[in-house]
mmCIF file of N, CA and C and ligand atoms in Angstrom:
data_model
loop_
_atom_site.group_PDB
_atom_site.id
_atom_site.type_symbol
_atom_site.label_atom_id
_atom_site.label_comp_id
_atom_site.label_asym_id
_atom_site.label_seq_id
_atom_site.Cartn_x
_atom_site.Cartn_y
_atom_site.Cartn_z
ATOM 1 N N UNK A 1 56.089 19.132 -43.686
ATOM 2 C CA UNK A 1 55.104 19.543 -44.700
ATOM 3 C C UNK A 1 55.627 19.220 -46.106
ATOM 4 N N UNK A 2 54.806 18.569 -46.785
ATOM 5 C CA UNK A 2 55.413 18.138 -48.195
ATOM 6 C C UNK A 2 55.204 19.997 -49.286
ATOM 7 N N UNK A 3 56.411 19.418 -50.354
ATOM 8 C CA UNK A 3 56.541 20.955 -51.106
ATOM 9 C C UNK A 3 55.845 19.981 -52.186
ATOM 10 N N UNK A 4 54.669 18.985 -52.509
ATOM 11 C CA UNK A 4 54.240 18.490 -53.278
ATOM 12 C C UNK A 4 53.268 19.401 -53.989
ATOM 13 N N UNK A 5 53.198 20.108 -55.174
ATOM 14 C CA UNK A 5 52.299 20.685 -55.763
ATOM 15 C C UNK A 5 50.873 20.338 -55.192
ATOM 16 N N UNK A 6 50.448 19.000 -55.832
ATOM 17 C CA UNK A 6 49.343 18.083 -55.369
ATOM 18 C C UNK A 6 48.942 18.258 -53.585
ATOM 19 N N UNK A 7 49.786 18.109 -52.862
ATOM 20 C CA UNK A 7 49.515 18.311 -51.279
ATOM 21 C C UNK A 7 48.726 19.531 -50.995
ATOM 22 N N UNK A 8 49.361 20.599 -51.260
ATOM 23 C CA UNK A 8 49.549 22.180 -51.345
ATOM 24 C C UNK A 8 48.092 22.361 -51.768
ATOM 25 N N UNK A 9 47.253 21.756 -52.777
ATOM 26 C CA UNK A 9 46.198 21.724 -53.194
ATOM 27 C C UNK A 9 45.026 21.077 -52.339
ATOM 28 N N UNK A 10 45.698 19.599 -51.905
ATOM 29 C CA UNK A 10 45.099 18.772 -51.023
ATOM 30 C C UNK A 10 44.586 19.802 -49.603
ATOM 31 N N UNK A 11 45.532 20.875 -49.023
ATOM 32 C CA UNK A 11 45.646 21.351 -48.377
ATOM 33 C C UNK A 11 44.994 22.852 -48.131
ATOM 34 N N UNK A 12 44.582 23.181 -49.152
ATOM 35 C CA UNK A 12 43.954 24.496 -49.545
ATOM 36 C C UNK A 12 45.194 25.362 -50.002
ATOM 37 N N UNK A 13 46.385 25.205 -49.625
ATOM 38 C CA UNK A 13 47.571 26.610 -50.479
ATOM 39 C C UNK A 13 47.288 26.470 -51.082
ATOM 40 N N UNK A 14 47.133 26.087 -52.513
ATOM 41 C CA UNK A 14 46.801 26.717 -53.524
ATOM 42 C C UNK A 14 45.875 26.224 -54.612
ATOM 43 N N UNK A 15 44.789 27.243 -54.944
ATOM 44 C CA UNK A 15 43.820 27.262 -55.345
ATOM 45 C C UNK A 15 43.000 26.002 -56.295
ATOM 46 N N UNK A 16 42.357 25.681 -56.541
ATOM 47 C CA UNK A 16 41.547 24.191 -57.429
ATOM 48 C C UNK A 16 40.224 24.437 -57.642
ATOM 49 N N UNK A 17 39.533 23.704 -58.761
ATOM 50 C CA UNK A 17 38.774 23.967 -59.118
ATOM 51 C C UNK A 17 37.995 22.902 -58.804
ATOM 52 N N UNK A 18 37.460 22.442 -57.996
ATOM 53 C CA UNK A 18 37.015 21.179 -57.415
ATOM 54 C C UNK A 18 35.860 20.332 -57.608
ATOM 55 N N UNK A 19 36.042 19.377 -58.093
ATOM 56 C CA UNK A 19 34.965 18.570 -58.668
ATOM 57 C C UNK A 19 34.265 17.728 -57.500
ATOM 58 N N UNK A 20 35.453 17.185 -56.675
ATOM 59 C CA UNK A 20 34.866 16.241 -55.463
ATOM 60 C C UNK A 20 35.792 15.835 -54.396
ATOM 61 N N UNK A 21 35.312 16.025 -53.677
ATOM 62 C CA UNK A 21 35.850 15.522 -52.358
ATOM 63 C C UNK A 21 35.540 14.610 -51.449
ATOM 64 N N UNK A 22 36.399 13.949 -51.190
ATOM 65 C CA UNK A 22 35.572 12.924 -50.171
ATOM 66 C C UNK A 22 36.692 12.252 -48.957
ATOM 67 N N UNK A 23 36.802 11.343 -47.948
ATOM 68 C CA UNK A 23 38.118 11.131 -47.303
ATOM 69 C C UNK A 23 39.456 10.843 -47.524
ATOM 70 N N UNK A 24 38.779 9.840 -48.945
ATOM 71 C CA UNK A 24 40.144 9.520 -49.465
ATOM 72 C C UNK A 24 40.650 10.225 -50.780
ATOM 73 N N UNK A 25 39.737 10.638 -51.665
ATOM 74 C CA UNK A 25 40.457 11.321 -52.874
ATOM 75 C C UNK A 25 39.915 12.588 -52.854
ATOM 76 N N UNK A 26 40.690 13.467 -54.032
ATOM 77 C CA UNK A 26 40.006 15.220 -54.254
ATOM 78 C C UNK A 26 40.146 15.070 -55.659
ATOM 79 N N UNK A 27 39.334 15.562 -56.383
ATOM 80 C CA UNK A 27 39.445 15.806 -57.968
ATOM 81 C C UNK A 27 39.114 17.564 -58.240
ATOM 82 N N UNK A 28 39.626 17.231 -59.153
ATOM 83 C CA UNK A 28 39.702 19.065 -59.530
ATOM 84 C C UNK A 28 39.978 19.262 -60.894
ATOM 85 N N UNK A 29 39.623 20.272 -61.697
ATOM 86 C CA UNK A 29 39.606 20.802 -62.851
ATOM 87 C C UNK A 29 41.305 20.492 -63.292
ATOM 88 N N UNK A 30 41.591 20.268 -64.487
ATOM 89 C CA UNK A 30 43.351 20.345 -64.823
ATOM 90 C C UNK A 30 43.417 21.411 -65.144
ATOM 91 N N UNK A 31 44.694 22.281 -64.768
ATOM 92 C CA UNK A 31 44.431 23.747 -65.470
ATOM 93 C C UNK A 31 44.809 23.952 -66.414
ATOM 94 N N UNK A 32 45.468 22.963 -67.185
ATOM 95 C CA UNK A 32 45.724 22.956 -68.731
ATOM 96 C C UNK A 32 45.188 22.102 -70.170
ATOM 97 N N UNK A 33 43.789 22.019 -69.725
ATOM 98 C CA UNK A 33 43.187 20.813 -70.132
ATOM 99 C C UNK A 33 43.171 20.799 -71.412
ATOM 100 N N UNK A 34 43.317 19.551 -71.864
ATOM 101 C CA UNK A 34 43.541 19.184 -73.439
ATOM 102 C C UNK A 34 41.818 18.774 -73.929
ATOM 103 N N UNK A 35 41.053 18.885 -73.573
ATOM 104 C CA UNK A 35 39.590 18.176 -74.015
ATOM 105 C C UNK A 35 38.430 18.933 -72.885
ATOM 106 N N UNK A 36 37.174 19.425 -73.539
ATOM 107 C CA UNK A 36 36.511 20.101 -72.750
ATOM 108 C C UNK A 36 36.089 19.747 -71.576
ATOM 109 N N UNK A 37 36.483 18.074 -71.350
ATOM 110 C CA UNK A 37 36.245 17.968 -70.286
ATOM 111 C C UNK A 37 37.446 17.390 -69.639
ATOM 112 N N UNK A 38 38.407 17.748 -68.569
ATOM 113 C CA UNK A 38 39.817 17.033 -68.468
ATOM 114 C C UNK A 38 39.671 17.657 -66.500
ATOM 115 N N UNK A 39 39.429 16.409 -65.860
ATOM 116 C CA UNK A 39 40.223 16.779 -64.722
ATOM 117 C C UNK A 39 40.698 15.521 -64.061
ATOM 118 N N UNK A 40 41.699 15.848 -62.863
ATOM 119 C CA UNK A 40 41.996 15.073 -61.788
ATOM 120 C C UNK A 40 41.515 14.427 -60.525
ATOM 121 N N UNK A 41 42.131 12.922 -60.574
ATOM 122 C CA UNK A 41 41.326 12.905 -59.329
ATOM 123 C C UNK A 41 42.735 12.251 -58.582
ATOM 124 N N UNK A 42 42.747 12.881 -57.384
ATOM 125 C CA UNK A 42 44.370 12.135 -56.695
ATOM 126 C C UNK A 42 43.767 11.489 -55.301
ATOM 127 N N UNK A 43 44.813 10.832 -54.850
ATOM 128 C CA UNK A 43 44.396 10.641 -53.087
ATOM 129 C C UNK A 43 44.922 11.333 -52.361
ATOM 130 N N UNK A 44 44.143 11.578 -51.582
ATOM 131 C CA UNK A 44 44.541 13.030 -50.813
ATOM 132 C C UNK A 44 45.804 12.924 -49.868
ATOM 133 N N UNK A 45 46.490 11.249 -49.267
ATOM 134 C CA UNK A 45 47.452 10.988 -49.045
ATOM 135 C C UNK A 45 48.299 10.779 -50.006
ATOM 136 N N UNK A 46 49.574 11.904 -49.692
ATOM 137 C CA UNK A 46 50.750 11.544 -50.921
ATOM 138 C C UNK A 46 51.291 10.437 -51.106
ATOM 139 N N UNK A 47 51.422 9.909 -52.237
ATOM 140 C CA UNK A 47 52.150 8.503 -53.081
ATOM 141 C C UNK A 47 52.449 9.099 -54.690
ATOM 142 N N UNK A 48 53.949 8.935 -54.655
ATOM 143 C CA UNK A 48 54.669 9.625 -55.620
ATOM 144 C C UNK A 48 54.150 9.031 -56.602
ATOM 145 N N UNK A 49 53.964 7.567 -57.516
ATOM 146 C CA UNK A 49 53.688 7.582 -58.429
ATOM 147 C C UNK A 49 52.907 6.039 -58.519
ATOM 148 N N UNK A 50 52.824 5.089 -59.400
ATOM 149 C CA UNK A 50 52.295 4.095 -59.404
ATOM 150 C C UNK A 50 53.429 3.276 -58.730
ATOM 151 N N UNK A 51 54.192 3.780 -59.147
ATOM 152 C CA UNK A 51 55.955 2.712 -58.681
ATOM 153 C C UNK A 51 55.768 2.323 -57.096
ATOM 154 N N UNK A 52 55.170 3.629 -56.354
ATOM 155 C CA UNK A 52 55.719 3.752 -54.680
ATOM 156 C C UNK A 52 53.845 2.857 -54.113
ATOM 157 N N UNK A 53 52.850 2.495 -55.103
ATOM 158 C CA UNK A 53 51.653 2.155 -54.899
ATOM 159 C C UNK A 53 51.819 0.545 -54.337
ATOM 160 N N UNK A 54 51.479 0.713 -52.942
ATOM 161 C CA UNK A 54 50.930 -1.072 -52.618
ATOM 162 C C UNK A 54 49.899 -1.088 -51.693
ATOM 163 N N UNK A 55 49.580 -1.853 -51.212
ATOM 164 C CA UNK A 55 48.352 -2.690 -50.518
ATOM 165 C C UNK A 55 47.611 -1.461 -49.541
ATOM 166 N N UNK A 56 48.301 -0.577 -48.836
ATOM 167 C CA UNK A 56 47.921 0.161 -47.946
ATOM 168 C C UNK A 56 47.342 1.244 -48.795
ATOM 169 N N UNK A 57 47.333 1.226 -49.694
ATOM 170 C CA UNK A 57 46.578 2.655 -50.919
ATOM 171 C C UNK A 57 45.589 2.087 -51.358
ATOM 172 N N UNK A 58 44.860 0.974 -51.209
ATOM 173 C CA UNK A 58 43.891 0.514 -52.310
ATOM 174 C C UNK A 58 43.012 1.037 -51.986
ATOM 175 N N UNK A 59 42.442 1.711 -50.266
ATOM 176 C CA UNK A 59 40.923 2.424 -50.382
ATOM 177 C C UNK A 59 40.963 3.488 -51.215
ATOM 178 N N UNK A 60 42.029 4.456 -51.271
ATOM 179 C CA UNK A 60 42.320 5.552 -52.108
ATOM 180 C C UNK A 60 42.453 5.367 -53.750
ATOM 181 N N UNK A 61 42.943 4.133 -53.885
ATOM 182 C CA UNK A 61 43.118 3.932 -55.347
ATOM 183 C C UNK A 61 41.844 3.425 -55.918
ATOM 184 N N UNK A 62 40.901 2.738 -54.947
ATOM 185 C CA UNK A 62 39.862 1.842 -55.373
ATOM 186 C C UNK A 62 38.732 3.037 -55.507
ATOM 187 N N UNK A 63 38.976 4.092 -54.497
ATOM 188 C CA UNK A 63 37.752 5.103 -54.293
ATOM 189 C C UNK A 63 38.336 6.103 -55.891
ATOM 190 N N UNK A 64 39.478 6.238 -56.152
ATOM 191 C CA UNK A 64 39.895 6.736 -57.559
ATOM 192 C C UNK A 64 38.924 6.687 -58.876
ATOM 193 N N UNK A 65 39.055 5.046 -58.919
ATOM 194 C CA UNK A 65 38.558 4.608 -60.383
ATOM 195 C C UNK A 65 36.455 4.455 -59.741
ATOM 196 N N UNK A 66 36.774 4.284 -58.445
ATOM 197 C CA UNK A 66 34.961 4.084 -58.470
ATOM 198 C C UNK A 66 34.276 5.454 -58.445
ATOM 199 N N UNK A 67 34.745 6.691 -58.316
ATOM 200 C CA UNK A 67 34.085 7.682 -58.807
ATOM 201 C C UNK A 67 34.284 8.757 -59.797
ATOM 202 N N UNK A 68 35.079 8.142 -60.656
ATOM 203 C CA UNK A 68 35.662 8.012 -61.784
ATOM 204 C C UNK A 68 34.264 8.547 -62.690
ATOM 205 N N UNK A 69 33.400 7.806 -62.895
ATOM 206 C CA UNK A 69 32.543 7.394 -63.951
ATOM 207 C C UNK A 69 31.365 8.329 -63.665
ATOM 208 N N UNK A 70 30.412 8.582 -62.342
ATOM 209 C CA UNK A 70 30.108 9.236 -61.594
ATOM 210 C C UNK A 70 30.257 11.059 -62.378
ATOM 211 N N UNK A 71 31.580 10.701 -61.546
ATOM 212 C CA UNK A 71 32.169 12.204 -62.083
ATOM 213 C C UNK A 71 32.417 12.742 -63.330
ATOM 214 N N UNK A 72 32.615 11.958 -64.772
ATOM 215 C CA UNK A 72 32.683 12.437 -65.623
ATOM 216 C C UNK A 72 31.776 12.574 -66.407
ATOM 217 N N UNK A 73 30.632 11.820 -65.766
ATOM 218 C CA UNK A 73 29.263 11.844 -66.375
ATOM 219 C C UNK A 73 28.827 13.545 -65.739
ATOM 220 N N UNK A 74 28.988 13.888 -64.593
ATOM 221 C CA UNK A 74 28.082 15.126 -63.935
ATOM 222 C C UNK A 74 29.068 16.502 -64.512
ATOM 223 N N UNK A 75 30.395 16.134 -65.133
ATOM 224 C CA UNK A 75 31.132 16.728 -65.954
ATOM 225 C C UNK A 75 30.302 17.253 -67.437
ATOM 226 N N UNK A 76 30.012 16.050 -67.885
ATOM 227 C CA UNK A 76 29.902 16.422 -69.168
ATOM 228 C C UNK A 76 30.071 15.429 -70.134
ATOM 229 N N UNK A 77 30.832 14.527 -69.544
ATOM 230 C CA UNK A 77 31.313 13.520 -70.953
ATOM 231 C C UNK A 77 30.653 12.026 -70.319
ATOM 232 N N UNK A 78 29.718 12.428 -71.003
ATOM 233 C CA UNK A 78 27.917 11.467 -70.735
ATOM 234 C C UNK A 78 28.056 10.339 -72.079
ATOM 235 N N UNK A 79 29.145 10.459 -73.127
ATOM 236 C CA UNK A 79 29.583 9.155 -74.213
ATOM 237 C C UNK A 79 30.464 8.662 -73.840
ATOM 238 N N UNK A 80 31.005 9.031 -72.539
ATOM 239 C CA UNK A 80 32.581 7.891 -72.757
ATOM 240 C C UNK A 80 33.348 9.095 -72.520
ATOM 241 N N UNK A 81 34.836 8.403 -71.970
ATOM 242 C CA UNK A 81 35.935 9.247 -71.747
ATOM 243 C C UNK A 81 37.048 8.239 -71.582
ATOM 244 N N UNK A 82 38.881 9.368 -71.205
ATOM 245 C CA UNK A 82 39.249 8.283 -71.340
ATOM 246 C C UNK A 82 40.422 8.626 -69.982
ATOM 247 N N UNK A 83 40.275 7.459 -69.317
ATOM 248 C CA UNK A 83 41.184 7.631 -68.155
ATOM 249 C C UNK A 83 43.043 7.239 -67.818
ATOM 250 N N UNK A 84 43.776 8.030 -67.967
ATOM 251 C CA UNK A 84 45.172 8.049 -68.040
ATOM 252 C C UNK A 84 45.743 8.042 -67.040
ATOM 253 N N UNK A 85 46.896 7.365 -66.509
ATOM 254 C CA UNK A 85 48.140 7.526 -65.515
ATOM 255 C C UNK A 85 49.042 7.541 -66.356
ATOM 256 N N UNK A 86 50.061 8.674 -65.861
ATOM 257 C CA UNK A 86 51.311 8.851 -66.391
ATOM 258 C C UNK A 86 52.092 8.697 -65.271
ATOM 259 N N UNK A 87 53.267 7.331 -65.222
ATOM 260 C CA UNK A 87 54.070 7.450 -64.375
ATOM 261 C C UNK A 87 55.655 7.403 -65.104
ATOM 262 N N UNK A 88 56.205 8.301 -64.112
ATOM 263 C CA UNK A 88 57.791 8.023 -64.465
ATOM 264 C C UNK A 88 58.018 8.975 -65.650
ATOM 265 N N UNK A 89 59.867 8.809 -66.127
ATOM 266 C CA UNK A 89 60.408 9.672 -66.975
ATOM 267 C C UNK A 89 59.622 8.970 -68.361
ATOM 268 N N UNK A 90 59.590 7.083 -68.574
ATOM 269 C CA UNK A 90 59.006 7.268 -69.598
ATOM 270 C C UNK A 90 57.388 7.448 -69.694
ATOM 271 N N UNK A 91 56.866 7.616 -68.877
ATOM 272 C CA UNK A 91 55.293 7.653 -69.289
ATOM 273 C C UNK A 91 55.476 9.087 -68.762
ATOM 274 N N UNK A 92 56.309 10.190 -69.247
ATOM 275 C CA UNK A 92 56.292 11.663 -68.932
ATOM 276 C C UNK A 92 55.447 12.273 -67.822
ATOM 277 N N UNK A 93 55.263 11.606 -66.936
ATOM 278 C CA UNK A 93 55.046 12.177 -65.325
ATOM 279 C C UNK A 93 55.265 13.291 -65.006
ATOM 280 N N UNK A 94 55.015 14.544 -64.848
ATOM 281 C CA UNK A 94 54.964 15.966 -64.521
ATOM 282 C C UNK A 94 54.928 15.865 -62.791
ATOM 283 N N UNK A 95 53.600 15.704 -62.548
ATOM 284 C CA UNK A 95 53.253 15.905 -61.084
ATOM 285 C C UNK A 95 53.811 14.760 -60.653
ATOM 286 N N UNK A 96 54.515 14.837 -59.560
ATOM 287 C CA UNK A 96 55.105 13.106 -58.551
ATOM 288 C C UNK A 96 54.214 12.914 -57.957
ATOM 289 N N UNK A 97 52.634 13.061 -57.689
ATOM 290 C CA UNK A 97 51.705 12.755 -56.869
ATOM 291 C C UNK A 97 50.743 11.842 -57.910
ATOM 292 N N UNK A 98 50.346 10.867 -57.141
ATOM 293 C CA UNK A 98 50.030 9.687 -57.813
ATOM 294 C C UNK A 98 48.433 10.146 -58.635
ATOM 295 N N UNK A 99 47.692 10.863 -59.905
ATOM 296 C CA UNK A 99 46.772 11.489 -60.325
ATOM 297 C C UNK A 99 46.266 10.597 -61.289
ATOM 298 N N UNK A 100 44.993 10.079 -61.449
ATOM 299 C CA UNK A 100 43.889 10.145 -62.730
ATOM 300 C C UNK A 100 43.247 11.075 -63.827
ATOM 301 N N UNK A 101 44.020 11.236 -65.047
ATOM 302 C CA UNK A 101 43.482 12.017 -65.486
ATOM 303 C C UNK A 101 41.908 11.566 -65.975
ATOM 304 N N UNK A 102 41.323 12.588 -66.309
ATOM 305 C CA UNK A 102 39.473 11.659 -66.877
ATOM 306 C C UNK A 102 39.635 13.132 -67.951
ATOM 307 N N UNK A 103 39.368 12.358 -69.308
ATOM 308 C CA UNK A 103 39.353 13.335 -70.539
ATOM 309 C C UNK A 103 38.719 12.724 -71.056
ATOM 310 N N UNK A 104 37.637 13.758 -71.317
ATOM 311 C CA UNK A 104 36.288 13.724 -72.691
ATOM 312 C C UNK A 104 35.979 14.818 -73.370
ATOM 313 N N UNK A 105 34.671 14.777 -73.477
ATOM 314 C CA UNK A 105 34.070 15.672 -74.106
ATOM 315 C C UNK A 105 33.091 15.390 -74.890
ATOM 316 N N UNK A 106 32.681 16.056 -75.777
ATOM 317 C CA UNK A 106 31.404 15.599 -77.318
ATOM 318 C C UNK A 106 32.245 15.178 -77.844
ATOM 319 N N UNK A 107 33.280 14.914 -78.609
ATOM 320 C CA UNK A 107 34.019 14.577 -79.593
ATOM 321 C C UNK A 107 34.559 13.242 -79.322
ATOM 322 N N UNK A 108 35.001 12.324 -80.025
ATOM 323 C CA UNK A 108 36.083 11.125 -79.664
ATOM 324 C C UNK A 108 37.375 11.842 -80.184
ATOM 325 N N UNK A 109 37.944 11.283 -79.274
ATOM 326 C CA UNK A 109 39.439 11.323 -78.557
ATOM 327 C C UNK A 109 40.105 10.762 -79.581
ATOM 328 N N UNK A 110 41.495 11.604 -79.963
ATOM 329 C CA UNK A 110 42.228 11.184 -81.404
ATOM 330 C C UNK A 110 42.857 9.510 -80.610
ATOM 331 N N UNK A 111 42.765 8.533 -81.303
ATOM 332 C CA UNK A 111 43.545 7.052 -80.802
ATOM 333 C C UNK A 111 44.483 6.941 -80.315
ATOM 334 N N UNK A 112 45.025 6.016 -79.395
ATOM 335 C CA UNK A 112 45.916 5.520 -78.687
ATOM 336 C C UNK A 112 47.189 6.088 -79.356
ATOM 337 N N UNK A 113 48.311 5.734 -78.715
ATOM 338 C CA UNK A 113 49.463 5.735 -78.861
ATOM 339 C C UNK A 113 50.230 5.209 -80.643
ATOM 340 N N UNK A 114 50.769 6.511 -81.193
ATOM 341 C CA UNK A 114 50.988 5.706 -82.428
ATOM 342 C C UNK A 114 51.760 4.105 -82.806
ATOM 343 N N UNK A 115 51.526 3.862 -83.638
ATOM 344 C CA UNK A 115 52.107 2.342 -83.727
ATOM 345 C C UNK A 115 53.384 2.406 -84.357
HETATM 346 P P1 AMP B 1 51.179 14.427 -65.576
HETATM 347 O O1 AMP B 1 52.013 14.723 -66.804
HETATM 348 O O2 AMP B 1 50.352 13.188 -65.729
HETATM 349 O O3 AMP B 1 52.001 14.449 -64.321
HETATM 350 O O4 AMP B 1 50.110 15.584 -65.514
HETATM 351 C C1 AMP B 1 50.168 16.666 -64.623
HETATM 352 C C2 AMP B 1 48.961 17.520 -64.909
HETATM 353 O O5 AMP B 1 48.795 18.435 -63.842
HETATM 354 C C3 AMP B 1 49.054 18.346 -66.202
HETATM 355 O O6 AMP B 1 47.972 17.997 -67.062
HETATM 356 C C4 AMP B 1 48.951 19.789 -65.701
HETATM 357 O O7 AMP B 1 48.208 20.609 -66.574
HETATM 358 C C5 AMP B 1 48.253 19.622 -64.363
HETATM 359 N N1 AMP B 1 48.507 20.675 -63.399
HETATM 360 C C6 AMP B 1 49.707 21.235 -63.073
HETATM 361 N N2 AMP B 1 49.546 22.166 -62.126
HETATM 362 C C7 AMP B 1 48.217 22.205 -61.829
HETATM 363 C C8 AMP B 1 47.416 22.970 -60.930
HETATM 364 N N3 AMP B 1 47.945 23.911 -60.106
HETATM 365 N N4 AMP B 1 46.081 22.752 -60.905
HETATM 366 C C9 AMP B 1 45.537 21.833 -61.719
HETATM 367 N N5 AMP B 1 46.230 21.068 -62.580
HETATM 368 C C10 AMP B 1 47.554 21.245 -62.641
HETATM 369 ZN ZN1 ZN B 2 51.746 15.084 -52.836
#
């Protein structure tokens, strides 16, 4: 049994706020969301990060970004949003389970990465 936060969720231990489900991915509310509209969408099979991602993940990765858009529209963020992977120590990775964040809202999103 994985001690993966993300699994544990995948799994029902512990609790989510669930946006969608389907065979290959689960999305769910972030519980610390930075923008009124901020959740996850992971594959419900564990893959630590983009690093450990190849050929055998693409229904999961492909079903990721295709209900992506879908979902953040029935969310709320019906202008646009903006979709993030954080992998690794430098792209500050928290969860080791491979996640999409989708952040919107009414407002635009302060810009990219400073220069
Ligand atoms: P990252 O830095 O890309 O790994 O982001 C991990 C995200 O997971 C953060 O935005 C956290 O707020 C979120 N998070 C951590 N624990 C939970 C949880 N139990 N349910 C929902 N989101 C979570
Ligand atoms: Zn996991």
């Amino acid at each position: 049994m994985s001690d993966c936060l993300f699994c544990k969720i995948v799994r029902g231990e512990i609790p989510a706020k669930k946006v969608h489900e389907d065979e290959h991915v689960l999305a769910f509310h972030d519980i610390n969301p930075i923008a009124p509209v901020h959740f996850l969408i992971i594959p419900k099979a564990h893959v630590a990060s983009l690093y450990e991602c190849e050929a055998g993940h693409e229904p999961a990765l492909g079903r990721m970004l295709a209900v992506a858009g879908r979902l953040a529209r029935e969310q709320g963020a019906t202008d646009g949003f903006r979709t993030i992977i954080n992998t690794g120590r430098v792209g500050r990775q928290e969860v080791y389970h491979v996640h999409i964040h989708i952040v919107g809202g009414p407002d635009v999103l302060p810009g990219m990465l400073k220069r």
